Backbone as a ProteinNet text record, in pm:
[ID]
protein_1_A
[PRIMARY]
QVQLVESGGGLVQSGGSLRLSCAASGLAFDWYDMSWYRQAPGKQRDMVARLSSSGETTNYADSVKGRFTISRDIAKKTVYLQMTSLNSDDTARYYCSAIPTNRGFQHWGQGTQVTVSS
[TERTIARY]
-7414.9	-7440.8	-7469.8	-7390.1	-7414.7	-7540.4	-7625.9	-7733	-7768.4	-7793.2	-7809.1	-7933.3	-8034.4	-8157.4	-8186.1	-8198.3	-8216.4	-8360	-8396.8	-8524.1	-8542.2	-8649.4	-8672.6	-8668.2	-8639.6	-8648.3	-8761	-8782.2	-8895.3	-8889.4	-9008.4	-9000.8	-9013.3	-8907.1	-8906.8	-8886.1	-8944.2	-8922.9	-8781.6	-8749.1	-8605	-8605.3	-8498.9	-8466.3	-8525.7	-8590	-8635.8	-8531.9	-8583.3	-8495.6	-8563.6	-8464.6	-8496.6	-8409.8	-8449.2	-8354	-8364.7	-8253.7	-8230.5	-8199.8	-8255.9	-8199.5	-8150.3	-8052.1	-7996.1	-7987.6	-8074	-8069.8	-7975.2	-7894.8	-7778.4	-7764.9	-7752.8	-7744	-7639.3	-7591.5	-7473.7	-7338.5	-7319.6	-7193.2	-7199.8	-7057.3	-7044.9	-6963	-7048.8	-7010.7	-6871.6	-6802.9	-6669.7	-6560.8	-6597.8	-6534.5	-6568	-6655.4	-6686.8	-6685.2	-6626.1	-6667.7	-6794.3	-6897.3	-7022.9	-7031.8	-7069.1	-7074.1	-7207.8	-7248.1	-7354.9	-7292.5	-7356.7	-7319.5	-7440.7	-7430.7	-7543.7	-7509.9	-7617.1	-7595.3	-7722.2	-7702.1	-7791.6	-7780.9	-7897.8	-7884.2	-7780.7	-7685.1	-7570.3	-7473	-7460.3	-7351.6	-7288.3	-7158.7	-7097.7	-7164.2	-7141.7	-7173.2	-7060.2	-7092.6	-6994.6	-7038.5	-6933.6	-6940.6	-6979.8	-7080.3	-7113.3	-7104.3	-7069.4	-7069.2	-7006	-6918.2	-6855.1	-6834.8	-6858.7	-6851.1	-6757	-6639.1	-6544.9	-6602	-6528.7	-6581	-6580	-6498.6	-6502.7	-6609	-6677.8	-6770	-6732.2	-6611.2	-6548.2	-6504.9	-6500.1	-6440.1	-6565.8	-6583.3	-6656.6	-6602.6	-6656.2	-6610.3	-6719.9	-6718.4	-6817.5	-6773.3	-6864.3	-6821	-6836.3	-6753	-6775.2	-6908.6	-6979.6	-7099.8	-7197.7	-7191.8	-7284.3	-7237.7	-7125.2	-7067.4	-7145.8	-7177.5	-7249.5	-7395	-7441.6	-7583.8	-7629	-7530.1	-7565.2	-7492.9	-7555.6	-7491.2	-7511.4	-7406	-7415.1	-7397.9	-7476.2	-7481.2	-7521.9	-7495.9	-7540.1	-7593.9	-7688.2	-7733.9	-7707	-7616.3	-7557.6	-7671.9	-7747.4	-7871.6	-7940.9	-7990.2	-8087.6	-8018.4	-7880.1	-7795.2	-7853.5	-7849.1	-7907.3	-7798.6	-7776.2	-7681.8	-7799.1	-7768.1	-7851.8	-7793.1	-7864.5	-7810.6	-7933	-7889.8	-7974.8	-7938.7	-8022.8	-8012.1	-8093	-8034.5	-8106.1	-8049.5	-8140.5	-8108.1	-8108.1	-8176.8	-8189.6	-8202.3	-8124	-8154.7	-8159.7	-8184.3	-8208.5	-8081.8	-7974.5	-7853.6	-7835.8	-7920.3	-7935.5	-8008.9	-8077.5	-8173.8	-8077.1	-8112	-8033.4	-8080	-8029.9	-8053.8	-7935.6	-7992.6	-7889.6	-7866.3	-7740.6	-7694.9	-7622.1	-7644.1	-7561.9	-7462.3	-7342.7	-7228.9	-7155.4	-7114.3	-7012.6	-6874.7	-6786.2	-6641.7	-6575.6	-6531.6	-6433.3	-6319.8	-6271.9	-6166.4	-6034.4	-6058.1	-5940.2	-5933	-6007.2	-6016.6	-6064.5	-6149.3	-6222.5	-6330	-6430.5	-6525.4	-6630.9	-6658.6	-6765.2	-6895.8	-6977.9	-7120.2	-7220.9	-7321.9	-7399.5	-7552.9	-7646.5	-7789.6	-7848.6	-7976.1	-8060.6	-8079.1	-8055.2	-8074.9	-8218.1	-8221.3	-8359	-8355.8	-8453.8	-8461.6	-8504.5	-8416.6	-8450.1	-8480.6	-8584.2	-8611.4	-8640.6	-8577.7	-8588	-8640.7	-8768	-8852.1	-8809.4	-8823.3	-8762.4	-8890.9
9516.4	9378.2	9279.4	9275.8	9206.8	9263.3	9176.6	9209.8	9103.1	9144.3	9057.3	9095.3	8995.8	9028.3	8954.5	8987.9	8916.8	8909.8	8794.3	8773.9	8684.7	8656.1	8573.5	8615.9	8753.1	8799.9	8819.7	8854.3	8870.8	8862.4	8839.4	8834.3	8689.2	8656.4	8520.1	8546.9	8425.5	8417.6	8385.4	8428.5	8369.9	8225.9	8172.3	8030.4	7964.6	8050.5	7996.9	8000.2	7959	7948.3	8022.6	8070.7	8140.6	8112.1	8102.1	8089.1	8203.5	8289.8	8394.3	8345.2	8402.5	8364.1	8494.4	8464.2	8568.6	8530.8	8583.9	8559.7	8637.8	8574.9	8637.5	8631.8	8738.7	8758.8	8820	8788.5	8862.4	8819.2	8706.9	8660.8	8517.1	8464.6	8315.3	8277	8191.1	8166	8124.5	8064.1	8014.2	8128	8269.9	8366.3	8481.4	8433.5	8507.5	8452	8514.2	8467.1	8525.2	8452.6	8499.6	8513.1	8627.5	8644.8	8702.8	8694.3	8734.9	8839.9	8960.5	9061.9	9104	9177	9227.2	9350.3	9435.6	9549.5	9611.7	9621.9	9678.6	9829.6	9917.4	10057.3	10112.8	10202.3	10251.2	10156.5	10049.3	9947.8	9939.5	9879.6	9847.8	9733.3	9736.3	9616.9	9525.7	9407.6	9299.5	9189.8	9100.3	8970.9	8860.5	8788.6	8675.4	8547.3	8523.1	8405.7	8435.6	8340.7	8352.6	8207.3	8205	8079.4	8108.4	8025.2	8063.4	8020.5	8089.7	8067.4	7925.2	7832.1	7687.3	7628.7	7683.4	7611.5	7525.9	7517.1	7415.3	7468.6	7605.8	7654.2	7754.6	7740.5	7846.8	7911.9	8040.5	8105.9	8180.1	8177.7	8234.8	8320	8425.4	8515.3	8430.4	8424.2	8372.9	8366.8	8488.1	8493.8	8430.8	8377.8	8289.3	8153.3	8110	7985.5	7878.3	7785.7	7659.6	7663.5	7810.6	7833.3	7864.1	7915.6	7968.5	7890.7	7867.3	7777	7854.6	7885.7	7940.2	7834.3	7836.8	7735.9	7807.2	7725.3	7792.8	7670.1	7710.2	7618.4	7690.1	7626.9	7670.4	7682.8	7566.7	7583.9	7685	7721.1	7825.7	7950.7	7968.6	8088.4	8163.1	8080.8	8140.1	8096.2	8192.6	8184.4	8165.2	8095.3	8085	8106.1	8158	8156.4	8102.9	7970.5	7912.4	7955.4	8006.1	8055.1	7992	7944.3	7858.7	7909	7881.2	7931.6	8075	8147.4	8285.6	8354.7	8468.7	8552.6	8699.3	8776.5	8915	8970.6	8922.3	8985.7	8959	8885.1	8862.7	8952.7	9031.4	9136.1	9231.7	9249	9335.5	9325.4	9411.3	9405.9	9315.7	9206.4	9120.1	9156.9	9154.3	9165.5	9067.9	9030.3	8935.6	9029	8970.3	9038.3	8942.1	8976.9	8903.3	8968.4	8900	8959.8	8883.4	8954.5	8892.8	8824.8	8718.1	8657.2	8729.5	8817.5	8905.9	9032.3	9046.6	9158.4	9282.6	9263.2	9379.8	9439.3	9506.5	9574.3	9471.4	9509.5	9430.4	9483.8	9368.6	9407.3	9370.9	9443.7	9436.3	9425.3	9353.8	9348.3	9472.2	9483.6	9581.2	9556.3	9416.8	9372.5	9341.9	9240.5	9201.2	9219.8	9253.1	9275.5	9145.8	9112	9001.4	9060.9	9034.9	9083	8964.5	8941.4	8829.6	8892.7	8842.2	8888.5	8814.4	8890.6	8829.2	8793.1
-8412.1	-8459.6	-8347.9	-8242.1	-8137.9	-8058.3	-8017.5	-7945.2	-7835.1	-7720.1	-7604.1	-7533.7	-7514.3	-7455.9	-7327.6	-7215.9	-7092.3	-7078.1	-7009.4	-6954.8	-6853.5	-6791.7	-6683.2	-6525	-6530.3	-6399.7	-6358.1	-6213.2	-6139.4	-5998.6	-5931.8	-5795.6	-5746.5	-5641.7	-5600.3	-5436.2	-5370.6	-5244.9	-5193	-5077.7	-5022.6	-5027.9	-5055.6	-5067.5	-5207.3	-5285.4	-5413.3	-5520.5	-5648.2	-5759.3	-5881.5	-5975.3	-6083.5	-6195.6	-6329.4	-6415.3	-6524.8	-6554.8	-6644.6	-6777.9	-6876.4	-7015.7	-7090.8	-7176.3	-7248	-7391	-7477.5	-7611.3	-7686.3	-7750.2	-7813.8	-7959.1	-8035.7	-8172	-8229.1	-8354	-8416	-8353.6	-8284.8	-8237.1	-8250.3	-8256.4	-8236	-8108.5	-8030.4	-7898	-7893.6	-7988.2	-7988.5	-7964.6	-8004.6	-7997.9	-7894.6	-7782.8	-7693.9	-7546.4	-7461.2	-7316.2	-7281	-7230.8	-7187.9	-7030.8	-6984	-6834	-6802.8	-6686	-6618.3	-6508	-6517.6	-6404.4	-6322.2	-6223.5	-6143	-6099.3	-6056.5	-5997.6	-5911.5	-5797.1	-5708.5	-5703.6	-5665.8	-5661.8	-5561.7	-5600.7	-5533.6	-5513.1	-5597.4	-5584.5	-5721	-5710.6	-5857.3	-5908.1	-6049.1	-6127.8	-6124.3	-6063.9	-6042.7	-6124.9	-6172.6	-6239.7	-6130.4	-6169.8	-6082.4	-6140.9	-6274.5	-6338	-6485.4	-6532.4	-6658.4	-6705.7	-6852.1	-6919.4	-7047.3	-7028.4	-7149.4	-7281.6	-7380.4	-7512.6	-7558.5	-7503.2	-7543.8	-7479.7	-7380.5	-7296.6	-7180.4	-7169.2	-7067.2	-6948	-6925.5	-6801.4	-6751	-6625.7	-6567	-6433.8	-6407.8	-6292.7	-6216.5	-6079.8	-6019	-5910.6	-5864	-5742.6	-5626	-5522.4	-5400.8	-5342.3	-5374.4	-5320.1	-5366.6	-5475.1	-5555.8	-5590.2	-5563.8	-5577.6	-5506.2	-5585.7	-5542	-5541.4	-5573.3	-5580.8	-5737.1	-5809.7	-5939.5	-6039.6	-6160.4	-6251.2	-6397.9	-6456.5	-6579.9	-6699.5	-6814	-6908.6	-7041.7	-7158.9	-7279.7	-7351.2	-7453.2	-7567.6	-7710.1	-7763.6	-7893.8	-7996.9	-7998	-8104.5	-8098.1	-7963.5	-7940.5	-7912.5	-7916	-7902.5	-7791.8	-7677.9	-7538.1	-7438.2	-7348.9	-7219.5	-7099.3	-7002.9	-6901.4	-6766.5	-6665.7	-6517.4	-6445	-6389.4	-6297.6	-6160.8	-6085.5	-5954.1	-5858.7	-5753.1	-5642.5	-5517	-5418.1	-5268.4	-5273.3	-5332.6	-5340.7	-5218.5	-5193.2	-5071.7	-5100.9	-4995.2	-5023.6	-5104.1	-5057.6	-5124.2	-5268.1	-5334	-5462.9	-5547.3	-5473	-5537.5	-5619.9	-5741.9	-5826.7	-5964.4	-6060	-6207.5	-6253.7	-6324.6	-6385.6	-6531.3	-6577	-6706.4	-6772.3	-6902.1	-6981.3	-7045.7	-7063.7	-7123.8	-7218.3	-7330.5	-7426	-7438.8	-7397.4	-7407.1	-7519.3	-7633.3	-7729.7	-7672.6	-7731.6	-7671.9	-7715.1	-7810.8	-7838.3	-7752.2	-7660.1	-7551.8	-7622.3	-7724.5	-7796.1	-7703.6	-7764.4	-7694	-7631.2	-7515.7	-7432.9	-7446.4	-7483.4	-7520	-7388.1	-7373.5	-7281.6	-7334.9	-7243.2	-7262.6	-7170.9	-7178	-7104.6	-6959.7	-6929.4	-6796.3	-6753.3	-6662.6	-6614.7	-6449.5	-6396.8	-6250.1	-6186.5	-6076.1	-5996.4	-5846.1	-5796.2	-5647.2	-5558.6	-5455.1	-5364.7	-5230.3	-5201.3	-5103.6	-4977.3	-4854.9	-4733.4	-4659.3
[MASK]
++++++++++++++++++++++++++++++++++++++++++++++++++++++++++++++++++++++++++++++++++++++++++++++++++++++++++++++++++++++

């Protein structure tokens, strides 16, 4: 029932910016924490940003703090990840995730590739 579809990835120069979108369906944001994860080949999938179900609290990985911003548009049922000051370490496939506030099943999108050129 829950479906997450990421878009907005692509090739960007070091120091540039990019905004990822996650179109969500089959869920109510009030009952899900929304997160962005990323995974590079041969590495773990790690959380980079989280937005609480209330929309009032955000958390960021230290590696992206101050550069990435997670937000949502309830009317459009879309979660965004605004990325600035990108560097080669940000190259990864980025995934949108929805986590029920009752700690139920975690949902995932298919991911979108972000490649930062040096």
